[in-house]
Amino acid sequence: MNGNGRDERLQDYLDDRMTPDERREFEGLLARDPDLAAAVDDARALGDSLRALDAPLPEGFHDRARERFDASVSPRRRMPWEALGLAAAALVLGAILVPWAMRTEFGESERVPMESWELQEEVRKAPAASEPVDRPAEPKLERVAADAESGADRREEPEDSAGFAPVPVAPKGAVAKNAAAPEPVANDADHPGTVANERFADAVDDEGVGGRADRVPESFQKSAVTDAPRRQRVAAPLAQATAPAPGATPLDADHVRDAGATATTPGRLPDADTWSRWIAAPGGDALASLAPDGDWASIAVIAGPADCDRVRVIPEPPGGVVVYVPGGPHAGCAIRLPDPAAAVQVVRETFP
Amino acid sequence: MREPSDDSGVRRIGDARSDPDEAALLERVRRGDADAFDVVARTHAPRLYRLALHLARRPEDAEDLVQETLVRALPKLGRFEGRARLSTYLMRALTNLWRNRLRSKGRSRLVPWPEVGDDRQQAEFPDPAPSVENGLLKRDRADDVRDALERLEPTRRLTILLREVEGLSYEEIADMTDVPVGTVRSRLARARDDLRKILGGRR
């Protein structure tokens, strides 16, 4: 027995994926073929070696983990009356400041009300005020929808694709802008408590095990088009987040910090004053350092770190990022768009 | 997503079949109880750290991965509603986090991982065997295996670790890594083949 057939059977034998008959036959071969038997021994020894690798926890690991947990849950430990107070404040601020800011800074005509996914889809299809020359087409939604219609199975990707679903690659210009723009949060060990540019991460989203880390944007959009009724996902424009959209989950203590803004950026950048109103929180100037720089537009949404995973930009801009900016009561998700002229909607995914 | 059958013996979280102690612990974690978090972390962190260290390679990165996983994933279990073992859930969360970080670095997506034997592979992960130090200080088998693991393409490394070290089935790995079972099989075969080439085993 030679070649791939032998290797495959050897692997099936090692991993106990043979029927009893196949196993008996293979063991007969093993008895007659010393090379094959040696290969089995080698493979088993390799497995033993892998299992023998020790990796003791670093000293102080649990103390550091506990501190981190404490830091992460402190907002949830607020008393209910505090949460209610925050909710009331958010309602007032959202009702007064956000519409006023949108009207005075950008004009009513640029606002796109969003009542449903269908409307969002219209927003997505609408041409932006000015399209950057190097902005690539946004094919994902169409591709996913086409896949859904054709029954194409996107799981069947070639192994050589490194096992990851395609991700949008920003054009060179956008990459350069991205690189030039100051990063509010670095995603490295220097900032262990932060979540930077992990918008694809559903490792800890509400579906947990059921999530698809490498496809969240696609599956999200697909579900938005095809599965929304079944899954009861509701995307509430953040301008209305203070007043739940029809069918949305009433705001609770975890959501009262979502006093954000619907973002339309029609050709001009918000100034620092607008920025501070957008973030709609006392002391919001903590995020002022994220105010637009160069030709980036930035939008802040007050939310917890996990909620940044739920913040979506429609249409998803190439090179746009959602990052969590730590900073005590001013922490929030900052959405940075490479194209300040593009009209986008910022929505928050909720799970009734 | 496949779900284990009722008679599989797989313990679930968050429903009547769950271990009541575990369910109570998780509920306390959801409410922000650091003591409960500590209990769960002490149970699962060693296994998670072992996987994280093999994936991330640097101890500080591995610790960050595990802590981030625990801190972010455990409080979400209330909405998770229990569809798998807690250990599997956490392992999946960790591997997702690792893959996202890997991708955010642009490594696996934009630059194909060099094949074993490729010059780029050799440049990035030189074979330590011929070095002077190794001649003087005899390396043990574990060091060689660690080095060999590091030289594997990331998805192959993840797959063989989940199979050989964590003991997951093909189906569990497929579910966790979001690929078909056939891809798991081919990744395993290639990972074993790569390791054999690096470590110099017989064929």
mmCIF file of C-alpha atoms in Angstrom, chain B residues 52-171:
data_model
loop_
_atom_site.group_PDB
_atom_site.id
_atom_site.type_symbol
_atom_site.label_atom_id
_atom_site.label_comp_id
_atom_site.label_asym_id
_atom_site.label_seq_id
_atom_site.Cartn_x
_atom_site.Cartn_y
_atom_site.Cartn_z
ATOM 1 C CA ALA B 52 -3.151 29.491 23.689
ATOM 2 C CA LEU B 53 0.560 29.112 24.247
ATOM 3 C CA HIS B 54 0.906 26.725 21.328
ATOM 4 C CA LEU B 55 -1.101 29.066 19.151
ATOM 5 C CA ALA B 56 0.252 32.425 20.181
ATOM 6 C CA ARG B 57 3.724 31.227 21.061
ATOM 7 C CA ARG B 58 4.599 34.110 23.371
ATOM 8 C CA PRO B 59 3.569 33.540 26.997
ATOM 9 C CA GLU B 60 2.365 37.113 27.402
ATOM 10 C CA ASP B 61 0.191 36.799 24.312
ATOM 11 C CA ALA B 62 -1.140 33.469 25.521
ATOM 12 C CA GLU B 63 -2.041 34.899 28.903
ATOM 13 C CA ASP B 64 -3.771 37.831 27.280
ATOM 14 C CA LEU B 65 -5.714 35.509 24.996
ATOM 15 C CA VAL B 66 -6.914 33.355 27.861
ATOM 16 C CA GLN B 67 -7.841 36.220 30.120
ATOM 17 C CA GLU B 68 -9.611 38.057 27.353
ATOM 18 C CA THR B 69 -11.510 34.908 26.504
ATOM 19 C CA LEU B 70 -12.595 34.289 30.081
ATOM 20 C CA VAL B 71 -13.469 37.878 30.836
ATOM 21 C CA ARG B 72 -15.457 38.388 27.690
ATOM 22 C CA ALA B 73 -16.983 34.972 27.137
ATOM 23 C CA LEU B 74 -18.099 33.884 30.576
ATOM 24 C CA PRO B 75 -20.484 36.764 31.254
ATOM 25 C CA LYS B 76 -22.139 36.043 27.907
ATOM 26 C CA LEU B 77 -23.195 32.566 28.828
ATOM 27 C CA GLY B 78 -26.623 33.703 29.890
ATOM 28 C CA ARG B 79 -27.436 34.470 26.290
ATOM 29 C CA PHE B 80 -25.563 31.458 25.065
ATOM 30 C CA GLU B 81 -28.319 29.184 26.327
ATOM 31 C CA GLY B 82 -26.121 26.174 26.448
ATOM 32 C CA ARG B 83 -25.374 24.246 23.338
ATOM 33 C CA ALA B 84 -22.099 22.631 24.130
ATOM 34 C CA ARG B 85 -19.733 21.860 26.896
ATOM 35 C CA LEU B 86 -18.386 24.878 28.657
ATOM 36 C CA SER B 87 -14.821 23.825 27.881
ATOM 37 C CA THR B 88 -15.627 23.574 24.190
ATOM 38 C CA TYR B 89 -17.380 26.897 24.247
ATOM 39 C CA LEU B 90 -14.382 28.565 25.831
ATOM 40 C CA MET B 91 -11.980 26.858 23.487
ATOM 41 C CA ARG B 92 -13.943 28.063 20.546
ATOM 42 C CA ALA B 93 -14.028 31.567 21.918
ATOM 43 C CA LEU B 94 -10.283 31.472 22.380
ATOM 44 C CA THR B 95 -9.550 30.164 18.910
ATOM 45 C CA ASN B 96 -11.855 32.760 17.394
ATOM 46 C CA LEU B 97 -10.097 35.491 19.273
ATOM 47 C CA TRP B 98 -6.739 34.153 18.191
ATOM 48 C CA ARG B 99 -7.778 33.945 14.555
ATOM 49 C CA ASN B 100 -9.114 37.467 14.622
ATOM 50 C CA ARG B 101 -5.923 38.780 16.080
ATOM 51 C CA LEU B 102 -3.932 36.820 13.591
ATOM 52 C CA ARG B 103 -5.985 38.278 10.801
ATOM 53 C CA SER B 104 -5.773 41.771 12.178
ATOM 54 C CA LYS B 105 -2.039 41.458 11.853
ATOM 55 C CA GLY B 106 -2.642 40.621 8.223
ATOM 56 C CA ARG B 107 -0.446 37.612 8.403
ATOM 57 C CA SER B 108 -2.432 34.644 7.352
ATOM 58 C CA ARG B 109 -4.748 36.493 5.034
ATOM 59 C CA LEU B 110 -2.452 38.647 3.048
ATOM 60 C CA VAL B 111 0.726 36.636 3.177
ATOM 61 C CA PRO B 112 0.414 32.942 2.508
ATOM 62 C CA TRP B 113 2.043 30.935 5.203
ATOM 63 C CA PRO B 114 5.190 29.469 3.712
ATOM 64 C CA GLU B 115 5.156 25.755 3.254
ATOM 65 C CA VAL B 116 7.537 23.596 5.175
ATOM 66 C CA GLY B 117 10.738 23.516 3.168
ATOM 67 C CA ASP B 118 9.996 26.877 1.595
ATOM 68 C CA ASP B 119 12.890 29.334 1.830
ATOM 69 C CA ARG B 120 10.646 31.883 3.497
ATOM 70 C CA GLN B 121 9.645 29.298 6.050
ATOM 71 C CA GLN B 122 13.245 28.558 6.720
ATOM 72 C CA ALA B 123 14.023 32.243 7.083
ATOM 73 C CA GLU B 124 11.213 32.939 9.495
ATOM 74 C CA PHE B 125 11.495 29.793 11.513
ATOM 75 C CA PRO B 126 15.009 28.505 11.029
ATOM 76 C CA ASP B 127 15.611 24.959 11.985
ATOM 77 C CA PRO B 128 17.338 25.168 15.315
ATOM 78 C CA ALA B 129 18.942 21.797 15.037
ATOM 79 C CA PRO B 130 22.243 22.755 13.439
ATOM 80 C CA SER B 131 23.053 25.629 15.774
ATOM 81 C CA VAL B 132 26.151 25.621 17.885
ATOM 82 C CA GLU B 133 24.135 25.940 21.039
ATOM 83 C CA ASN B 134 22.181 22.886 20.152
ATOM 84 C CA GLY B 135 25.324 21.023 19.588
ATOM 85 C CA LEU B 136 26.593 21.961 22.998
ATOM 86 C CA LEU B 137 23.327 21.815 24.875
ATOM 87 C CA LYS B 138 21.411 18.884 23.661
ATOM 88 C CA ARG B 139 17.869 19.873 22.966
ATOM 89 C CA ASP B 140 15.208 17.630 24.241
ATOM 90 C CA ARG B 141 12.303 16.277 22.294
ATOM 91 C CA ALA B 142 9.863 18.820 23.697
ATOM 92 C CA ASP B 143 11.898 21.727 22.351
ATOM 93 C CA ASP B 144 12.002 20.170 18.933
ATOM 94 C CA VAL B 145 8.284 19.566 18.939
ATOM 95 C CA ARG B 146 7.580 23.145 20.040
ATOM 96 C CA ASP B 147 9.754 24.483 17.282
ATOM 97 C CA ALA B 148 8.122 22.225 14.760
ATOM 98 C CA LEU B 149 4.675 23.353 15.872
ATOM 99 C CA GLU B 150 5.651 26.972 15.442
ATOM 100 C CA ARG B 151 6.622 26.336 11.894
ATOM 101 C CA LEU B 152 3.259 24.920 10.964
ATOM 102 C CA GLU B 153 0.774 26.961 8.990
ATOM 103 C CA PRO B 154 -1.605 28.365 11.633
ATOM 104 C CA THR B 155 -4.764 26.507 10.683
ATOM 105 C CA ARG B 156 -2.888 23.237 10.520
ATOM 106 C CA ARG B 157 -1.327 23.974 13.877
ATOM 107 C CA LEU B 158 -4.723 24.694 15.364
ATOM 108 C CA THR B 159 -6.224 21.574 13.865
ATOM 109 C CA ILE B 160 -3.592 19.160 15.068
ATOM 110 C CA LEU B 161 -3.596 20.714 18.530
ATOM 111 C CA LEU B 162 -7.347 20.353 18.805
ATOM 112 C CA ARG B 163 -7.121 16.764 17.679
ATOM 113 C CA GLU B 164 -4.005 15.452 19.366
ATOM 114 C CA VAL B 165 -3.814 17.579 22.487
ATOM 115 C CA GLU B 166 -7.431 18.425 23.175
ATOM 116 C CA GLY B 167 -8.788 15.169 21.847
ATOM 117 C CA LEU B 168 -11.616 16.682 19.869
ATOM 118 C CA SER B 169 -13.327 14.692 17.142
ATOM 119 C CA TYR B 170 -13.206 15.709 13.495
ATOM 120 C CA GLU B 171 -16.768 16.907 13.793
#
